[in-house]
Protein backbone atom coordinates (compact mmCIF):
# COMPACT_ATOMS: atom_id res chain seq x y z
CA MET A 1 40.00 -64.08 -54.01
CA LEU A 2 43.21 -64.93 -52.25
CA GLY A 3 45.31 -64.43 -55.42
CA PHE A 4 46.47 -68.06 -55.97
CA HIS A 5 44.91 -71.18 -57.13
CA ALA A 6 45.72 -74.79 -56.00
CA SER A 7 47.16 -75.41 -59.49
CA THR A 8 49.93 -73.04 -58.81
CA ILE A 9 51.17 -74.79 -55.74
CA ARG A 10 53.90 -77.00 -56.45
CA LEU A 11 54.24 -80.54 -54.89
CA ASP A 12 57.25 -81.97 -57.04
CA ASP A 13 59.98 -79.53 -56.16
CA THR A 14 62.51 -79.33 -53.27
CA THR A 15 60.74 -76.46 -51.49
CA ALA A 16 57.77 -78.37 -50.85
CA ILE A 17 59.80 -81.08 -49.31
CA LEU A 18 61.80 -78.76 -47.28
CA ILE A 19 58.70 -76.96 -45.98
CA THR A 20 56.80 -80.06 -45.11
CA THR A 21 59.77 -81.74 -43.56
CA GLY A 22 60.69 -78.71 -41.55
CA LEU A 23 57.01 -78.56 -40.29
CA ALA A 24 56.90 -82.29 -39.38
CA VAL A 25 60.17 -81.99 -37.38
CA ALA A 26 58.96 -78.99 -35.49
CA LEU A 27 55.62 -80.57 -34.51
CA VAL A 28 57.27 -83.78 -33.55
CA ALA A 29 59.67 -81.88 -31.36
CA LEU A 30 56.80 -80.01 -29.80
CA VAL A 31 55.18 -83.12 -28.42
CA PRO A 32 57.80 -83.88 -25.79
CA PHE A 33 58.77 -80.09 -25.32
CA ARG A 34 55.24 -79.36 -24.24
CA TRP A 35 54.17 -82.68 -22.94
CA ASP A 36 53.80 -81.62 -19.28
CA ALA A 37 53.36 -77.91 -19.93
CA TRP A 38 49.81 -77.79 -21.26
CA ARG A 39 47.26 -76.35 -18.95
CA ARG A 40 44.74 -79.08 -20.27
CA ARG A 41 47.25 -81.92 -20.58
CA ARG A 42 44.91 -84.41 -22.18
CA THR A 43 43.61 -82.05 -24.81
CA GLY A 44 47.13 -80.40 -25.51
CA ARG A 45 48.90 -83.75 -25.84
CA THR A 46 46.22 -85.25 -28.06
CA VAL A 47 46.23 -82.17 -30.48
CA THR A 48 50.12 -82.14 -30.71
CA VAL A 49 50.38 -85.73 -31.37
CA LEU A 50 47.63 -85.74 -33.94
CA LEU A 51 49.40 -82.67 -35.69
CA ALA A 52 52.70 -84.44 -35.74
CA VAL A 53 51.33 -87.47 -37.08
CA VAL A 54 49.44 -85.70 -39.79
CA ALA A 55 52.67 -83.53 -40.60
CA VAL A 56 54.80 -86.65 -40.88
CA LEU A 57 52.46 -88.31 -43.14
CA VAL A 58 52.33 -85.22 -45.44
CA ALA A 59 56.05 -84.91 -45.63
CA CYS A 60 56.28 -88.58 -46.42
CA GLY A 61 53.72 -88.23 -49.13
CA ILE A 62 55.36 -85.28 -50.86
CA ALA A 63 58.59 -87.12 -50.74
CA VAL A 64 57.04 -90.25 -52.31
CA ASN A 65 55.24 -88.08 -54.78
CA GLN A 66 58.45 -86.30 -55.97
CA LEU A 67 60.15 -89.75 -56.32
CA GLY A 68 57.20 -91.19 -58.42
CA GLY A 69 56.14 -88.20 -60.23
CA PHE A 70 52.45 -88.57 -59.50
CA TYR A 71 51.05 -85.09 -59.09
CA PRO A 72 53.00 -81.93 -59.97
CA THR A 73 50.63 -79.47 -58.18
CA LEU A 74 48.03 -79.39 -55.55
CA GLY A 75 45.54 -78.68 -58.31
CA SER A 76 46.37 -81.81 -60.09
CA LEU A 77 45.98 -83.74 -56.90
CA LEU A 78 42.61 -82.06 -56.31
CA GLY A 79 41.52 -82.32 -59.89
CA SER A 80 40.89 -78.54 -60.37
CA SER A 81 41.62 -76.27 -63.26
CA GLY A 82 43.14 -72.94 -62.42
CA ASN A 83 43.86 -72.14 -66.10
CA PRO A 84 42.24 -74.43 -68.56
CA GLY A 85 44.29 -72.76 -71.38
CA ASP A 86 47.72 -73.49 -69.74
CA GLY A 87 50.22 -74.68 -72.41
CA THR A 88 48.41 -72.96 -75.29
CA VAL A 89 49.45 -69.71 -77.13
CA ALA A 90 45.92 -68.12 -77.83
CA ASP A 91 42.17 -68.60 -76.88
CA ILE A 92 39.92 -68.90 -79.80
CA GLY A 93 36.62 -68.85 -77.73
CA GLU A 94 33.46 -70.65 -78.44
CA ASP A 95 33.68 -73.38 -80.89
CA GLY A 96 36.84 -71.90 -82.14
CA ALA A 97 35.02 -68.83 -83.53
CA GLY A 98 38.17 -66.72 -83.00
CA LEU A 99 40.39 -68.92 -85.06
CA ASN A 100 40.76 -66.57 -87.95
CA ALA A 101 41.83 -63.71 -85.41
CA ALA A 102 44.63 -66.07 -84.05
CA LEU A 103 46.06 -66.66 -87.45
CA PRO A 104 48.79 -64.18 -87.18
CA VAL A 105 50.00 -65.89 -83.85
CA LEU A 106 50.11 -69.18 -85.62
CA ALA A 107 52.00 -67.61 -88.79
CA ALA A 108 54.59 -66.35 -86.34
CA HIS A 109 55.12 -69.68 -84.89
CA ALA A 110 55.21 -71.14 -88.32
CA ALA A 111 57.81 -68.79 -89.39
CA GLU A 112 60.02 -70.40 -86.71
CA GLY A 113 59.28 -73.88 -87.98
CA HIS A 114 56.61 -74.72 -85.26
CA GLY A 115 53.01 -75.35 -84.93
CA ALA A 116 51.02 -73.78 -82.14
CA THR A 117 48.27 -75.03 -79.49
CA LEU A 118 45.08 -73.06 -79.22
CA HIS A 119 42.37 -73.29 -76.43
CA LEU A 120 38.60 -73.33 -77.07
CA VAL A 121 35.32 -74.12 -75.58
CA LEU A 122 33.45 -76.87 -77.49
CA HIS A 123 29.70 -77.16 -77.44
CA GLY A 124 28.46 -80.70 -78.29
CA ALA A 125 25.14 -80.50 -80.28
CA ARG A 126 24.37 -84.23 -79.86
CA SER A 127 25.56 -84.77 -76.34
CA GLY A 128 24.47 -81.44 -74.77
CA LEU A 129 27.94 -81.09 -73.26
CA THR A 130 30.11 -77.99 -73.30
CA ARG A 131 33.79 -78.45 -72.20
CA ASP A 132 37.29 -77.08 -72.82
CA ALA A 133 39.67 -78.44 -75.56
CA ASP A 134 43.04 -77.68 -76.86
CA VAL A 135 44.00 -77.78 -80.67
CA TYR A 136 47.47 -78.09 -82.05
CA LEU A 137 47.84 -76.92 -85.73
CA PRO A 138 51.02 -78.02 -87.41
CA PRO A 139 53.31 -75.47 -89.21
CA GLY A 140 52.26 -74.92 -92.78
CA TYR A 141 48.47 -74.77 -91.64
CA THR A 142 48.34 -70.94 -92.24
CA ASP A 143 50.47 -70.98 -95.45
CA PRO A 144 48.23 -69.65 -98.20
CA GLN A 145 50.09 -71.97 -100.68
CA GLN A 146 48.88 -74.93 -98.63
CA ALA A 147 45.20 -73.54 -98.14
CA ASP A 148 43.82 -76.80 -99.82
CA VAL A 149 45.80 -79.28 -97.67
CA ARG A 150 43.87 -81.47 -95.22
CA TYR A 151 45.72 -83.20 -92.27
CA PRO A 152 45.30 -86.32 -90.24
CA VAL A 153 44.11 -85.94 -86.84
CA VAL A 154 44.99 -87.50 -83.49
CA GLU A 155 42.54 -86.97 -80.50
CA TRP A 156 44.70 -87.21 -77.57
CA LEU A 157 42.55 -88.20 -74.51
CA PRO A 158 43.88 -87.27 -70.97
CA GLY A 159 43.73 -89.68 -68.06
CA PHE A 160 41.66 -89.13 -65.02
CA PRO A 161 40.93 -86.61 -63.86
CA GLY A 162 40.61 -85.62 -67.80
CA GLU A 163 41.57 -82.04 -68.29
CA PRO A 164 43.40 -81.02 -71.53
CA ARG A 165 46.22 -79.27 -69.80
CA GLU A 166 47.52 -82.74 -68.41
CA VAL A 167 48.36 -83.32 -72.13
CA ALA A 168 49.37 -79.98 -73.35
CA ALA A 169 51.20 -78.47 -70.21
CA LEU A 170 52.16 -81.50 -68.06
CA PHE A 171 53.25 -83.90 -70.69
CA ARG A 172 53.90 -81.36 -73.40
CA VAL A 173 52.66 -83.78 -76.24
CA PRO A 174 52.10 -80.96 -78.69
CA ASP A 175 55.75 -80.17 -78.42
CA LEU A 176 56.66 -83.97 -78.93
CA VAL A 177 54.56 -83.87 -81.95
CA ASP A 178 55.91 -80.54 -83.20
CA ALA A 179 59.56 -82.09 -82.93
CA ALA A 180 58.59 -85.21 -84.70
CA ILE A 181 57.05 -83.41 -87.46
CA ALA A 182 60.06 -81.32 -87.92
CA ALA A 183 62.23 -84.37 -87.78
CA HIS A 184 59.98 -86.10 -90.47
CA ARG A 185 59.25 -88.97 -88.00
CA MET A 186 55.64 -87.81 -88.21
CA PRO A 187 53.52 -86.30 -91.00
CA PRO A 188 52.15 -82.91 -90.17
CA THR A 189 49.09 -83.67 -88.04
CA ILE A 190 46.31 -81.86 -86.16
CA LEU A 191 46.23 -82.67 -82.52
CA ILE A 192 42.91 -82.34 -80.65
CA ILE A 193 42.93 -82.65 -76.71
CA PRO A 194 39.49 -82.68 -75.30
CA ASP A 195 38.22 -82.47 -71.80
CA THR A 196 36.97 -86.10 -71.20
CA ASN A 197 35.31 -85.52 -67.65
CA GLY A 198 34.30 -81.87 -67.26
CA GLU A 199 33.92 -80.31 -63.76
CA PRO A 200 34.08 -81.21 -60.89
CA ARG A 201 36.90 -83.63 -61.86
CA PHE A 202 38.11 -85.25 -58.63
CA SER A 203 34.70 -86.71 -57.62
CA HIS A 204 33.80 -88.85 -60.80
CA ASP A 205 35.70 -90.83 -63.59
CA GLN A 206 33.38 -91.21 -66.50
CA GLU A 207 35.77 -93.33 -68.59
CA CYS A 208 34.57 -91.77 -71.98
CA VAL A 209 31.47 -93.84 -72.32
CA ASP A 210 27.71 -92.99 -72.66
CA ALA A 211 26.69 -93.93 -69.22
CA ASN A 212 23.36 -95.55 -68.69
CA ALA A 213 21.00 -92.66 -67.48
CA GLY A 214 24.14 -90.55 -67.43
CA VAL A 215 26.42 -88.31 -69.39
CA ALA A 216 27.03 -89.05 -72.95
CA ASP A 217 30.72 -88.71 -73.06
CA ASP A 218 31.32 -91.10 -76.03
CA THR A 219 28.78 -89.06 -78.19
CA TYR A 220 30.84 -85.95 -77.18
CA LEU A 221 34.21 -87.31 -78.04
CA THR A 222 33.36 -89.00 -81.24
CA THR A 223 30.22 -87.60 -82.89
CA ASP A 224 30.40 -83.89 -81.68
CA LEU A 225 34.04 -83.43 -81.72
CA ARG A 226 34.73 -85.07 -85.11
CA ALA A 227 31.56 -83.03 -86.58
CA TRP A 228 33.14 -79.84 -85.18
CA ALA A 229 36.64 -80.47 -86.50
CA THR A 230 35.32 -81.37 -89.96
CA ARG A 231 33.50 -78.18 -90.09
CA ALA A 232 35.96 -75.94 -88.65
CA LEU A 233 39.30 -77.36 -89.65
CA ARG A 234 41.02 -78.74 -92.72
CA VAL A 235 41.00 -82.40 -91.75
CA ARG A 236 41.25 -85.64 -93.74
CA PRO A 237 37.72 -87.39 -93.25
CA GLU A 238 38.97 -90.90 -94.04
CA ARG A 239 38.93 -93.22 -91.01
CA ALA A 240 42.59 -94.12 -91.66
CA ALA A 241 43.52 -90.59 -91.07
CA TRP A 242 41.94 -90.48 -87.49
CA ALA A 243 43.76 -91.74 -84.37
CA LEU A 244 42.86 -91.81 -80.83
CA ALA A 245 45.64 -91.78 -78.18
CA GLY A 246 45.77 -91.61 -74.36
CA TRP A 247 47.48 -92.67 -71.05
CA SER A 248 45.76 -94.71 -68.21
CA SER A 249 42.05 -94.27 -68.42
CA GLY A 250 42.69 -92.26 -71.74
CA GLY A 251 44.44 -95.32 -73.13
CA TYR A 252 41.38 -97.52 -72.35
CA CYS A 253 39.11 -94.70 -73.89
CA ALA A 254 41.19 -94.71 -77.21
CA MET A 255 41.08 -98.40 -77.68
CA ASN A 256 37.40 -98.61 -76.61
CA LEU A 257 36.20 -95.78 -78.78
CA ALA A 258 38.16 -97.07 -81.73
CA LEU A 259 36.61 -100.44 -81.40
CA ARG A 260 33.16 -99.13 -81.00
CA HIS A 261 33.58 -96.72 -83.89
CA PRO A 262 35.75 -98.53 -86.40
CA ASP A 263 34.05 -96.51 -89.18
CA LEU A 264 35.56 -93.37 -87.70
CA TYR A 265 38.94 -94.27 -86.68
CA GLY A 266 41.84 -96.47 -87.88
CA VAL A 267 44.44 -96.14 -85.23
CA ALA A 268 44.45 -96.36 -81.45
CA LEU A 269 47.16 -95.86 -78.94
CA SER A 270 46.94 -96.98 -75.27
CA GLN A 271 49.61 -96.06 -72.96
CA SER A 272 49.32 -98.11 -69.76
CA GLY A 273 45.58 -98.40 -70.50
CA PHE A 274 42.91 -100.70 -69.04
CA ASP A 275 40.77 -103.08 -70.92
CA ARG A 276 37.49 -102.38 -69.13
CA THR A 277 36.04 -99.65 -67.12
CA PRO A 278 36.53 -100.01 -63.23
CA ASP A 279 33.64 -100.09 -60.57
CA ASP A 280 35.08 -98.27 -57.73
CA VAL A 281 34.24 -95.31 -55.39
CA VAL A 282 35.32 -92.65 -57.91
CA THR A 283 33.90 -94.28 -61.29
CA GLY A 284 30.84 -96.24 -59.68
CA ASP A 285 28.66 -98.44 -62.06
CA LEU A 286 28.52 -96.52 -65.37
CA PHE A 287 26.28 -99.12 -66.97
CA ASP A 288 23.76 -99.62 -64.08
CA HIS A 289 24.12 -103.41 -64.22
CA ARG A 290 23.20 -103.53 -68.02
CA ALA A 291 25.06 -106.54 -69.47
CA ASP A 292 24.71 -105.29 -73.03
CA LEU A 293 26.23 -101.89 -72.24
CA VAL A 294 29.18 -103.44 -70.20
CA ALA A 295 29.99 -105.96 -73.11
CA ALA A 296 29.75 -103.12 -75.57
CA ASN A 297 32.39 -101.17 -73.62
CA ASP A 298 34.72 -104.14 -72.84
CA VAL A 299 37.90 -104.01 -75.05
CA ASP A 300 38.50 -107.76 -74.72
CA ALA A 301 34.84 -108.51 -75.62
CA LEU A 302 35.06 -106.13 -78.63
CA LEU A 303 38.25 -107.72 -79.83
CA ARG A 304 36.68 -111.08 -79.73
CA THR A 305 33.34 -110.53 -81.03
CA HIS A 306 33.51 -107.45 -83.38
CA PRO A 307 37.21 -107.16 -84.58
CA ALA A 308 37.74 -104.32 -86.99
CA PRO A 309 40.56 -103.03 -89.19
CA VAL A 310 42.06 -100.93 -86.56
CA ASP A 311 45.88 -100.50 -85.79
CA ILE A 312 46.39 -100.61 -81.94
CA LEU A 313 49.27 -100.12 -79.93
CA ALA A 314 48.86 -101.22 -76.31
CA THR A 315 51.83 -100.63 -73.78
CA ALA A 316 52.55 -101.26 -70.10
CA GLY A 317 55.41 -100.72 -67.73
CA ALA A 318 57.40 -103.69 -66.33
CA ASP A 319 56.30 -102.44 -62.80
CA GLU A 320 52.55 -102.09 -63.65
CA PRO A 321 51.01 -105.49 -62.64
CA ASP A 322 47.35 -104.51 -63.47
CA GLU A 323 48.34 -102.87 -66.72
CA LYS A 324 50.52 -105.76 -67.74
CA ALA A 325 47.47 -108.08 -67.00
CA ALA A 326 45.25 -106.15 -69.14
CA LEU A 327 47.91 -106.27 -71.70
CA GLY A 328 47.87 -109.99 -71.57
CA ARG A 329 44.11 -110.26 -71.97
CA ILE A 330 44.29 -108.00 -74.93
CA ARG A 331 46.82 -110.16 -76.61
CA THR A 332 44.78 -113.30 -75.88
CA ALA A 333 41.51 -111.55 -77.26
CA VAL A 334 42.91 -110.00 -80.52
CA ALA A 335 41.94 -111.54 -83.87
CA PRO A 336 42.22 -110.18 -87.52
CA PRO A 337 41.42 -107.76 -88.98
CA VAL A 338 42.74 -105.97 -85.81
CA ARG A 339 46.49 -105.31 -86.02
CA LEU A 340 48.11 -105.24 -82.58
CA ASP A 341 51.52 -104.03 -81.48
CA THR A 342 52.58 -104.20 -77.89
CA MET A 343 55.34 -102.77 -75.81
CA VAL A 344 56.42 -103.42 -72.37
CA PHE A 345 58.83 -100.53 -71.02
CA PRO A 346 61.40 -101.51 -68.39
CA GLY A 347 60.71 -100.11 -64.76
CA GLY A 348 58.30 -97.38 -65.12
CA GLY A 349 55.16 -97.22 -63.03
CA HIS A 350 51.94 -95.59 -63.32
CA ASN A 351 53.22 -92.00 -62.92
CA GLN A 352 54.16 -88.92 -64.87
CA ASN A 353 57.83 -89.64 -64.97
CA ALA A 354 57.25 -93.02 -66.72
CA VAL A 355 54.75 -91.34 -69.27
CA ARG A 356 57.29 -88.57 -70.16
CA GLY A 357 59.99 -91.20 -70.74
CA GLN A 358 57.86 -93.41 -72.91
CA LEU A 359 56.04 -90.74 -75.10
CA PRO A 360 58.80 -90.24 -77.64
CA ALA A 361 58.65 -93.86 -78.80
CA LEU A 362 54.85 -93.67 -78.92
CA VAL A 363 54.70 -90.51 -80.89
CA ASP A 364 57.10 -92.08 -83.41
CA TRP A 365 54.80 -95.19 -83.56
CA LEU A 366 51.79 -92.81 -84.41
CA GLY A 367 53.94 -91.27 -87.15
CA ARG A 368 54.41 -94.44 -88.85
CA HIS A 369 50.67 -95.23 -88.82
CA LEU A 370 49.19 -91.97 -90.04
CA PRO A 371 48.88 -90.94 -93.60
CA ALA A 372 50.36 -87.69 -94.91
CA PRO A 373 48.33 -84.54 -95.50
CA HIS A 374 46.77 -84.28 -99.03
CA THR A 375 45.44 -81.69 -101.22
CA GLY A 376 41.62 -81.75 -100.70
CA THR A 377 39.29 -81.46 -103.55
CA GLY A 378 36.16 -81.31 -101.62
CA PRO A 379 34.47 -78.44 -99.69
CA GLY A 380 36.61 -76.56 -97.11
CA PRO A 381 35.93 -75.73 -93.38
CA GLY A 382 32.22 -75.05 -92.83
CA VAL A 383 30.81 -77.95 -94.78
CA LEU A 384 30.66 -81.35 -92.93
CA VAL A 385 32.40 -84.11 -95.05
CA GLN A 386 31.12 -87.55 -94.37
CA PRO A 387 33.86 -90.25 -93.96
CA ALA A 388 34.63 -92.24 -96.82
CA PRO A 389 32.89 -95.65 -97.14
CA GLY A 390 34.75 -98.75 -96.17
CA VAL A 391 33.75 -99.88 -92.59
CA PRO A 392 30.09 -99.61 -91.66
CA PRO A 393 29.19 -98.17 -88.27
CA ARG A 394 28.55 -100.77 -85.54
CA VAL A 395 25.14 -101.22 -84.11
CA LEU A 396 25.44 -100.36 -80.41
CA PRO A 397 23.08 -100.76 -77.53
CA THR A 398 21.35 -97.42 -76.60
CA PRO A 399 21.69 -96.33 -73.06
CA ASP A 400 18.66 -95.20 -71.04
CA PRO A 401 18.35 -91.33 -71.24
CA ALA A 402 19.45 -89.23 -68.36
CA PRO A 403 16.60 -88.32 -65.92
CA GLY A 404 15.17 -84.73 -66.57
């Protein structure tokens, strides 16, 4: 209604610092200037001092935010989505029904040697969830001469608050994947970026799990998303051709989901991720004190009790004590047939600047662990292809259903 959205208000540029600093200086100067001039001195003094303190805190916060690279916009701080399709070239609608109509856009990008990222709304039949998602399709996907080619897949899971535009527009992961494919450091790969939390974002962190008597995020991100992709896109169905990746809570999600579903995924990448769900004011107790659900979503416990043939990369920054501690616990717990690589990046910190600096090395690692596309001999899009046999599905405890 006012013509702008919180996601359009930048917090990471010089203008924001100048405005907030100027306002803080003016309000601080107002305190002594009006100290004895207020008609109601107690009220006037109290209000001006409080305003000055708040302004100084906001200015300091904006400066620290720019140095640390935590939140680029007011929308990212509040967890709001002004444009869910930000960072994409076309909207293909409900369950990607408009994909064919977007093929000329994809072909135009492919003619320049690039893939393209599309936005859609995905309905989960098993989970009952409906959320936004972005899909990157590599160059060659629209080439009629490659109509039988099937591609490996990376599900790239955002960190909290969980919206796809963090990956597509803020960290520009599709661009990094595009460049890696062009440089032959990564095979042509389909990238799917789902919404891991839904709206409203800022008030709840769901950690990609099937919560007890709660939301079935695990089911949505694994069963529903994979079923849709296998029907709608030309993907390789084998577990070795499916990877999960993410930063922060998305990194925990990647490891946890891969170890819970080794029949579906062969690769997991955790960038500064944790090894278990937090129990804090934003997340809460997702498992309602059920010990079986806690253990079935604990990365360390899964590594010790249910190791599976999954290639995992887990990373942390040297200045991330909690993430380094989690990395140490993962190293202690890992056992064959899990294959674990670890990286500790110098400096860094849990912020977007560190993420950007580390991502090229992580994309290259993924490129070395994904198989190349191959010419499929089975049915094309529209027919659900079951994963090849090899690793049986795990028997997992069942959460209580959500009320109502």
